[in-house]
PDB file of C-alpha atoms in Angstrom:
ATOM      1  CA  UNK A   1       5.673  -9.978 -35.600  1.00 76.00           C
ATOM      2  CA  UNK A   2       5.000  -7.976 -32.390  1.00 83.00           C
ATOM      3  CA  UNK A   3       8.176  -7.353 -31.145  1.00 89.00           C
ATOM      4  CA  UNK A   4       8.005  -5.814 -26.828  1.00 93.00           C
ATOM      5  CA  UNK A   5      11.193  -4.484 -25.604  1.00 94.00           C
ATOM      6  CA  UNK A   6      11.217  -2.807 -21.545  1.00 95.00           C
ATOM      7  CA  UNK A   7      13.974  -0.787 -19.846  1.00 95.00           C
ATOM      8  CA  UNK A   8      14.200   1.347 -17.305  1.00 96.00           C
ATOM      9  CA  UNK A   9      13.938  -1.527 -14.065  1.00 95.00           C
ATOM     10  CA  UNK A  10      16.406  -0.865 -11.631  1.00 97.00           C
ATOM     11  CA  UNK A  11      17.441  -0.961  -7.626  1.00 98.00           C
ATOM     12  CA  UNK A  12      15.899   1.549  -5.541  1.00 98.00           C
ATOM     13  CA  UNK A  13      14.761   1.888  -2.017  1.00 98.00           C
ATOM     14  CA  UNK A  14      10.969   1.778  -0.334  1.00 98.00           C
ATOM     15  CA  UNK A  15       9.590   5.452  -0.959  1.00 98.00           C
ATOM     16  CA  UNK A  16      11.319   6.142  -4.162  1.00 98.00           C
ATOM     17  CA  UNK A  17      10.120   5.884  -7.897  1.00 98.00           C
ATOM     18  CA  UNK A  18      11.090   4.559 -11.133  1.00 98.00           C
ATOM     19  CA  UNK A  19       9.753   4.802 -15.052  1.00 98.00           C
ATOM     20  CA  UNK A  20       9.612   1.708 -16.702  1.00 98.00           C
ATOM     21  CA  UNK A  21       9.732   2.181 -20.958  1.00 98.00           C
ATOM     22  CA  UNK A  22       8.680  -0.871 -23.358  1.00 96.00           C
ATOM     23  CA  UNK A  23       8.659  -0.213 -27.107  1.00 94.00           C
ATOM     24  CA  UNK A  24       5.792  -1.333 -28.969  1.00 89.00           C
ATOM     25  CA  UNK A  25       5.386  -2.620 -32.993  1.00 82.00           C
ATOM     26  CA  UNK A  26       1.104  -2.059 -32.725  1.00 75.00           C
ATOM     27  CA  UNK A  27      -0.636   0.855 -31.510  1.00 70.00           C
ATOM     28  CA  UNK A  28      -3.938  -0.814 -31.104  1.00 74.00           C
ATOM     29  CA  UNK A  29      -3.578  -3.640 -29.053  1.00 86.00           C
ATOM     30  CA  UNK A  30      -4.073  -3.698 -25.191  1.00 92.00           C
ATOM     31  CA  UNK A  31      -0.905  -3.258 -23.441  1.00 94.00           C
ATOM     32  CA  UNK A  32      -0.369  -4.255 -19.969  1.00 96.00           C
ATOM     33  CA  UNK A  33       2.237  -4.595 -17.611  1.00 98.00           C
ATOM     34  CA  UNK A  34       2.822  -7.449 -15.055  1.00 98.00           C
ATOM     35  CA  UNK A  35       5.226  -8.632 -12.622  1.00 98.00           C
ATOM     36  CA  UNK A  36       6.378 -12.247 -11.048  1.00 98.00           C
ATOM     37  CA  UNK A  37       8.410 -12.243  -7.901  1.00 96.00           C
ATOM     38  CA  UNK A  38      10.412 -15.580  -6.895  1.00 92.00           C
ATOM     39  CA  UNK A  39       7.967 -18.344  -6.417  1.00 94.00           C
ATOM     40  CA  UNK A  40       4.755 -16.232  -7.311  1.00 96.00           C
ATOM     41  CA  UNK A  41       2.413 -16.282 -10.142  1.00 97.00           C
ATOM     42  CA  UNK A  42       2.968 -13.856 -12.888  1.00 97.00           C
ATOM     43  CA  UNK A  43      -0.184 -11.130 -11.842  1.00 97.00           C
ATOM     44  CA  UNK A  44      -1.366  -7.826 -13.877  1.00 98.00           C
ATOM     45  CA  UNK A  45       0.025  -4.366 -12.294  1.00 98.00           C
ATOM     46  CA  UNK A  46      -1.597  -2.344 -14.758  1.00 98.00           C
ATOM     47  CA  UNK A  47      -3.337  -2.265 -18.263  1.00 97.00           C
ATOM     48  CA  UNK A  48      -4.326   0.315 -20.773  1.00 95.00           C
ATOM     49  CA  UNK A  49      -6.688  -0.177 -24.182  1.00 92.00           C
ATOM     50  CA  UNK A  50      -6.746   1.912 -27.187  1.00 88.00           C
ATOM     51  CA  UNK A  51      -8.747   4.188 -26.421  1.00 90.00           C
ATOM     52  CA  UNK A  52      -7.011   5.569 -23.218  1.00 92.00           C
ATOM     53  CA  UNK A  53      -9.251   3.014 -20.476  1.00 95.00           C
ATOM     54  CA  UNK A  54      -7.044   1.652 -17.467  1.00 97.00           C
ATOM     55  CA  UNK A  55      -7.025  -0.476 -14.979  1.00 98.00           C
ATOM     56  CA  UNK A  56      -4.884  -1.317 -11.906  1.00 98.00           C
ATOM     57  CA  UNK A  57      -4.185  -3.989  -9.462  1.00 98.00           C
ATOM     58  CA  UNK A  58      -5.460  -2.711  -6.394  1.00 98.00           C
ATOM     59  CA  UNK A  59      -1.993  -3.187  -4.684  1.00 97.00           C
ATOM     60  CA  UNK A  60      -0.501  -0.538  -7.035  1.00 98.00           C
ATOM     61  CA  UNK A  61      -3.912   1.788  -7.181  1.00 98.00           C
ATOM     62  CA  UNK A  62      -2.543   5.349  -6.328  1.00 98.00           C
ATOM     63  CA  UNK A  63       1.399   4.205  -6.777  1.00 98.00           C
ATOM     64  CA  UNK A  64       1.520   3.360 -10.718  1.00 98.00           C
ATOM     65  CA  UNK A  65       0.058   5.341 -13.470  1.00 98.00           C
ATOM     66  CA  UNK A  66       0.599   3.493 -17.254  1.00 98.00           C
ATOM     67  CA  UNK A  67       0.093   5.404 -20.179  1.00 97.00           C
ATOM     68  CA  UNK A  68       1.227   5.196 -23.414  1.00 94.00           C
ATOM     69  CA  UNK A  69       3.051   7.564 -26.136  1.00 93.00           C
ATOM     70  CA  UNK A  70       1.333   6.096 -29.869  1.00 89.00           C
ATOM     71  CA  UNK A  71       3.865   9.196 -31.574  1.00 91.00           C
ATOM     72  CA  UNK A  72       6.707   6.998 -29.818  1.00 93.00           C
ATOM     73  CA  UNK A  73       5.432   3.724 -29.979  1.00 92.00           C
ATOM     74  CA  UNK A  74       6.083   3.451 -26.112  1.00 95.00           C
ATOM     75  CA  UNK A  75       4.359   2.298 -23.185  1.00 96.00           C
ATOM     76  CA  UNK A  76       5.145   3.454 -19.747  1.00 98.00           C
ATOM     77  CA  UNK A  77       5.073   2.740 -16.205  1.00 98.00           C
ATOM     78  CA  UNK A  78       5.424   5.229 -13.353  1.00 98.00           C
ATOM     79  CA  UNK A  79       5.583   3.795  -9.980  1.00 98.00           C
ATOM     80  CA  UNK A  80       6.073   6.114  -6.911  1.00 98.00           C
ATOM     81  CA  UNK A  81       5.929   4.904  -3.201  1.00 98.00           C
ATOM     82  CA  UNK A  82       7.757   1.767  -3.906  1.00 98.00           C
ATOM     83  CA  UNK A  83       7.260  -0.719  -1.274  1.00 98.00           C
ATOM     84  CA  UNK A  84       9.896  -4.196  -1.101  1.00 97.00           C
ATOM     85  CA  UNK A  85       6.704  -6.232  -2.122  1.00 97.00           C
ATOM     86  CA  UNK A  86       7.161  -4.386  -5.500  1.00 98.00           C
ATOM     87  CA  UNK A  87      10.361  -6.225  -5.860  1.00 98.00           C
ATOM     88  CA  UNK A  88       9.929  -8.260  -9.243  1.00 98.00           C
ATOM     89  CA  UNK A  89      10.519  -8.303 -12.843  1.00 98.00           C
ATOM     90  CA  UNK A  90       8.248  -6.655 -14.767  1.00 98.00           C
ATOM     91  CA  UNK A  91       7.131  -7.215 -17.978  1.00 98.00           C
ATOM     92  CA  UNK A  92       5.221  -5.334 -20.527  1.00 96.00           C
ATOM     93  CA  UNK A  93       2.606  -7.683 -22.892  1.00 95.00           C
ATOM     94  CA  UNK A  94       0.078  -7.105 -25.827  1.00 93.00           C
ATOM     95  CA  UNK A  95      -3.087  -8.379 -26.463  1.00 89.00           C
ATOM     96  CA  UNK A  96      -4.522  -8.355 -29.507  1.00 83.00           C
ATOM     97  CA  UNK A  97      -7.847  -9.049 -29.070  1.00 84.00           C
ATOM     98  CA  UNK A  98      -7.770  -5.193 -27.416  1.00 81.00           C
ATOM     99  CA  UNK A  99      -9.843  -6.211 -24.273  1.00 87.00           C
ATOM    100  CA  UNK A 100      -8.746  -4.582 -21.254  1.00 94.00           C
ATOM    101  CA  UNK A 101      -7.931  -7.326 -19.081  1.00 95.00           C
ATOM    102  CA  UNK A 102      -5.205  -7.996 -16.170  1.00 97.00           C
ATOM    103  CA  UNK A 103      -5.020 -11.174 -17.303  1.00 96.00           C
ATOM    104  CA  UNK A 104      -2.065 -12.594 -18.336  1.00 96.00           C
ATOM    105  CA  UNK A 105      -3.562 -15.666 -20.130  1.00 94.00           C
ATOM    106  CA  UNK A 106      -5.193 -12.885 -22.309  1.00 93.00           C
ATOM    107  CA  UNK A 107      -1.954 -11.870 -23.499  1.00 94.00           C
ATOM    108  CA  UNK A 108      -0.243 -13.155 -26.634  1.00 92.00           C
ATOM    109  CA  UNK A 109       2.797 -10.805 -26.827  1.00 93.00           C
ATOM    110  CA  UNK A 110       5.600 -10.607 -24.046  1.00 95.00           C
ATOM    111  CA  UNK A 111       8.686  -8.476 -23.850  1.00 95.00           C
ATOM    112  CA  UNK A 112      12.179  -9.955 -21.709  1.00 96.00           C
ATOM    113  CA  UNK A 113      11.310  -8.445 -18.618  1.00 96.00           C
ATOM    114  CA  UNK A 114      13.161  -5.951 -16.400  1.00 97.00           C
ATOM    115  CA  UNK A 115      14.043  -6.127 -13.072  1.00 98.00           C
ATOM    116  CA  UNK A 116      12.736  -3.865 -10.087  1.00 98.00           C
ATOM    117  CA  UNK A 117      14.318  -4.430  -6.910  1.00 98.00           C
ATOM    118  CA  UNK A 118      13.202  -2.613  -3.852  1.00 98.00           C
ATOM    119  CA  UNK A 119      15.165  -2.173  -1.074  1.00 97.00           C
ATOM    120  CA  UNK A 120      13.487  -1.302   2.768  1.00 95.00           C
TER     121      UNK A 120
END
């Protein structure tokens, strides 16, 4: 059982940054992170194979790095330059079928979320 646990969401206003943590059970799956806002569609931020590949949204491009810590079993999230349409919660997801994808159908595995609030 794949078992996706995030922390580190938070309140924090436009310009500032914040780490986002999830604990992983499998080192070789994709892991991604995504967001939903009130009234949106759940869309990828950011995704990161196996091997070290990544991809980002383009909103976040240049903002968010993701990386990953396999001696830890913990994926991460950096975001600097937090804008208010970064407000969301966040959620970190595995896919097993290890294709880098942003993609949430792809994704089989989802933690509880975390909330990001950004204030302007």
């Amino acid at each position: 059982q794949v078992q996706l646990v995030e922390s580190g969401g938070g309140s924090v206003q436009a310009g500032g940054s914040l780490r986002l943590s999830c604990a992983y059970t499998y080192s070789t799956y994709c892991m991604g992170w995504f967001r939903q806002a009130p009234g949106k569609e759940r869309e990828g931020v950011a995704a990161i194979d196996s091997d070290g590949s990544t991809d980002y949204a383009d909103s976040v491009k240049g903002r968010f790095t993701i990386s990953k810590d396999n001696a830890k079993n913990t994926l991460y999230l950096q975001m600097n330059s937090l804008k208010p349409e970064d407000t969301a919660m966040y959620y970190c997801a595995a896919d097993p079928a290890a294709i880098l994808t942003l993609s949430p159908d792809e994704y089989n595995y989802w933690g509880q979320g975390t909330q990001v609030t950004v204030s302007s």
